[in-house]
XYZ file of C-alpha atoms in Angstrom:
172
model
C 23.621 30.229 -4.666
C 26.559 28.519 -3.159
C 26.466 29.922 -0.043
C 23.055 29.189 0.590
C 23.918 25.725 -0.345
C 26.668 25.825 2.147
C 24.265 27.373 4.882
C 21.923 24.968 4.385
C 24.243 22.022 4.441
C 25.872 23.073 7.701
C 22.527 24.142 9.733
C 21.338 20.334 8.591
C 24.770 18.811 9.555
C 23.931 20.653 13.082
C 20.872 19.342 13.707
C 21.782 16.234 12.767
C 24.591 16.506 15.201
C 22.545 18.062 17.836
C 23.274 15.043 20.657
C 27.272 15.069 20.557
C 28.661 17.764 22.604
C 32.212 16.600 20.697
C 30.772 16.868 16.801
C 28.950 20.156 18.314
C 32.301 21.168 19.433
C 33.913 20.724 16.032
C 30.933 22.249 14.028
C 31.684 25.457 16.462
C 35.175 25.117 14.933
C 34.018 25.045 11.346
C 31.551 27.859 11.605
C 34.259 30.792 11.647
C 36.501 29.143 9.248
C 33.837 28.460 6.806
C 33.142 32.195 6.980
C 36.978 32.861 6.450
C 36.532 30.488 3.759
C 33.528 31.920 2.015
C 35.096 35.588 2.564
C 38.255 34.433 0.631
C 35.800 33.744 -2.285
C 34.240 36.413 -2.251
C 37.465 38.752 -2.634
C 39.141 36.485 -4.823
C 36.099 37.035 -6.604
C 35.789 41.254 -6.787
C 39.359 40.981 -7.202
C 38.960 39.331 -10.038
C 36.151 41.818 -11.252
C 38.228 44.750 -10.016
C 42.565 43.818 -10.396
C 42.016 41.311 -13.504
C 43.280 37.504 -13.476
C 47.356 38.256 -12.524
C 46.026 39.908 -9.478
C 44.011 37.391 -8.596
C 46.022 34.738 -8.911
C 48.998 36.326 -7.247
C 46.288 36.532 -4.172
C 45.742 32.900 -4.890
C 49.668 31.434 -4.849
C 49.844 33.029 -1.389
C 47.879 30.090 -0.204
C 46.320 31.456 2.799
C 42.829 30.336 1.246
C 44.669 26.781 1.155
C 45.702 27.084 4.728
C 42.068 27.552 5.720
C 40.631 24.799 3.545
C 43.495 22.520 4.973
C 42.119 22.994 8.775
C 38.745 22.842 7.374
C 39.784 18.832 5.934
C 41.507 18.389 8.653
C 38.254 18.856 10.920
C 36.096 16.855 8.907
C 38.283 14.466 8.958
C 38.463 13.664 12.813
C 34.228 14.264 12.774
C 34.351 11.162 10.148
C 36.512 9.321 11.779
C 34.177 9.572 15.024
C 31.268 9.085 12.830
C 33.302 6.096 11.400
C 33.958 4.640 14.989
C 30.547 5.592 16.305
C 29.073 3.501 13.370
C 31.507 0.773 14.150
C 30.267 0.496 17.675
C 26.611 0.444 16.628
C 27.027 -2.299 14.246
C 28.601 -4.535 16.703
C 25.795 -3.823 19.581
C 23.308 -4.630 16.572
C 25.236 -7.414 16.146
C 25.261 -8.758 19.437
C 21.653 -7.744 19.993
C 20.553 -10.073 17.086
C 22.705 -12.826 18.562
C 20.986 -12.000 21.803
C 17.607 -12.358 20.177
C 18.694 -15.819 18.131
C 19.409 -17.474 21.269
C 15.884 -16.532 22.870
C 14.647 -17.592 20.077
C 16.093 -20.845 19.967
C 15.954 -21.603 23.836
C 12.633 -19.839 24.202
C 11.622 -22.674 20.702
C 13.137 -25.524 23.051
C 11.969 -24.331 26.176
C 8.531 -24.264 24.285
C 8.644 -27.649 22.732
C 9.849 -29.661 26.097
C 6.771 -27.710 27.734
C 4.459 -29.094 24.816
C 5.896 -32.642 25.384
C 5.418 -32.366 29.195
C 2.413 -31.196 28.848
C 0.987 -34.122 26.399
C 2.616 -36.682 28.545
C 0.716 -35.746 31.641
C -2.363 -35.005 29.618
C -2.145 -38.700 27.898
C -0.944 -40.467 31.440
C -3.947 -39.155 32.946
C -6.111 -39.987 29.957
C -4.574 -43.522 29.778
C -5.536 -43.962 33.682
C -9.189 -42.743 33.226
C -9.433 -44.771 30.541
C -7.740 -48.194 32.255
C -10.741 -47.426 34.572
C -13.135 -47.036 32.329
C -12.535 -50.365 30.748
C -12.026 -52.199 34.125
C -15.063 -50.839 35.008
C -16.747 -52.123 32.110
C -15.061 -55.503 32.440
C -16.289 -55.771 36.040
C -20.201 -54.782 34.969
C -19.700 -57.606 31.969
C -18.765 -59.980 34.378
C -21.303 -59.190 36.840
C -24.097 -59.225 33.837
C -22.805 -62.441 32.626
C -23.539 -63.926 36.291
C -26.793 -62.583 36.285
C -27.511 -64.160 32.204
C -25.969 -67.168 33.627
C -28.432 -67.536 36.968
C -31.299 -66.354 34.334
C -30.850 -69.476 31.702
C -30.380 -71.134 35.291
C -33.479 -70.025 36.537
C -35.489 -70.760 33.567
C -33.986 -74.242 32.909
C -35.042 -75.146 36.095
C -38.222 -73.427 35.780
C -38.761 -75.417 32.506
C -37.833 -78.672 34.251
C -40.193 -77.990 36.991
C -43.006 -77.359 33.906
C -42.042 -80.626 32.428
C -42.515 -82.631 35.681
C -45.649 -80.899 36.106
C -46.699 -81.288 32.888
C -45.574 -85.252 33.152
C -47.819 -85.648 36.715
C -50.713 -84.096 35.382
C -50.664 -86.465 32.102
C -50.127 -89.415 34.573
């Protein structure tokens, strides 16, 4: 029925307002004028059943039915308009929040990339060094194995002259 529709709708509105003390505050408001409201229907209603429709709608053009729905908007209409403002407040923290989280996104990127760069700078400059080393170190050992070819083709030049003049004194 309707007013288990209406019951329903408030008890969920109530819950849903549960954390506002102001909304809460309002709801309060609405509860006994809803049930003025509701009551109104339900005479206008036997009234009906009972006096016929002149009756009924002489009830009616006394507007005290109007009166009540009148407060009734006129509550709602400050909860939405705190609803409205509330909303309006959350967007812009969300808003700001996402800005918030774009810029450590962006700085944390940079901040990320300038590490990697330092990072493979010192990693190659100490590479580049180990290497230098490396290859001086080779360059020394070739030079020192060169000497020793050198005073080996010395060695056995002169060893081979030495067999010659042998060779020659013998034959003589």
């Amino acid at each position: 029925t309707g007013v288990t529709a209406v019951e329903k709708a408030y008890a969920d509105i109530r819950q849903l307002m549960i954390d506002d003390p102001s909304q809460t505050r309002r709801l309060d408001e609405l509860r006994p004028l809803i049930d003025a409201k509701l009551a109104k229907f339900k005479e206008r209603i036997e009234l009906r059943r009972n006096a016929g429709f002149e009756a009924t709608a002489a009830a009616i053009a006394k507007g005290d039915g109007k009166k009540i729905m009148d407060v009734i908007r006129s509550i709602l209409g400050e909860m939405d308009r705190e609803e409205a403002s509330l909303l309006e407040v959350r967007r812009r923290n969300a808003r700001a929040s996402t800005e918030n989280t774009q810029q450590v996104l962006v700085w944390g990127g940079i901040i990320a990339i300038g590490f990697t760069v330092i990072v493979g700078w010192l990693i190659t400059s100490r590479l580049s060094k180990q290497i230098g080393s490396a290859v001086e170190h080779v360059r020394s050992s070739s030079t020192e194995l060169q000497a020793v070819a050198n005073q080996q083709a010395t060695g056995a030049r002169e060893q081979s002259i030495a067999m010659t003049q042998i060779a020659t004194t013998i034959r003589q």
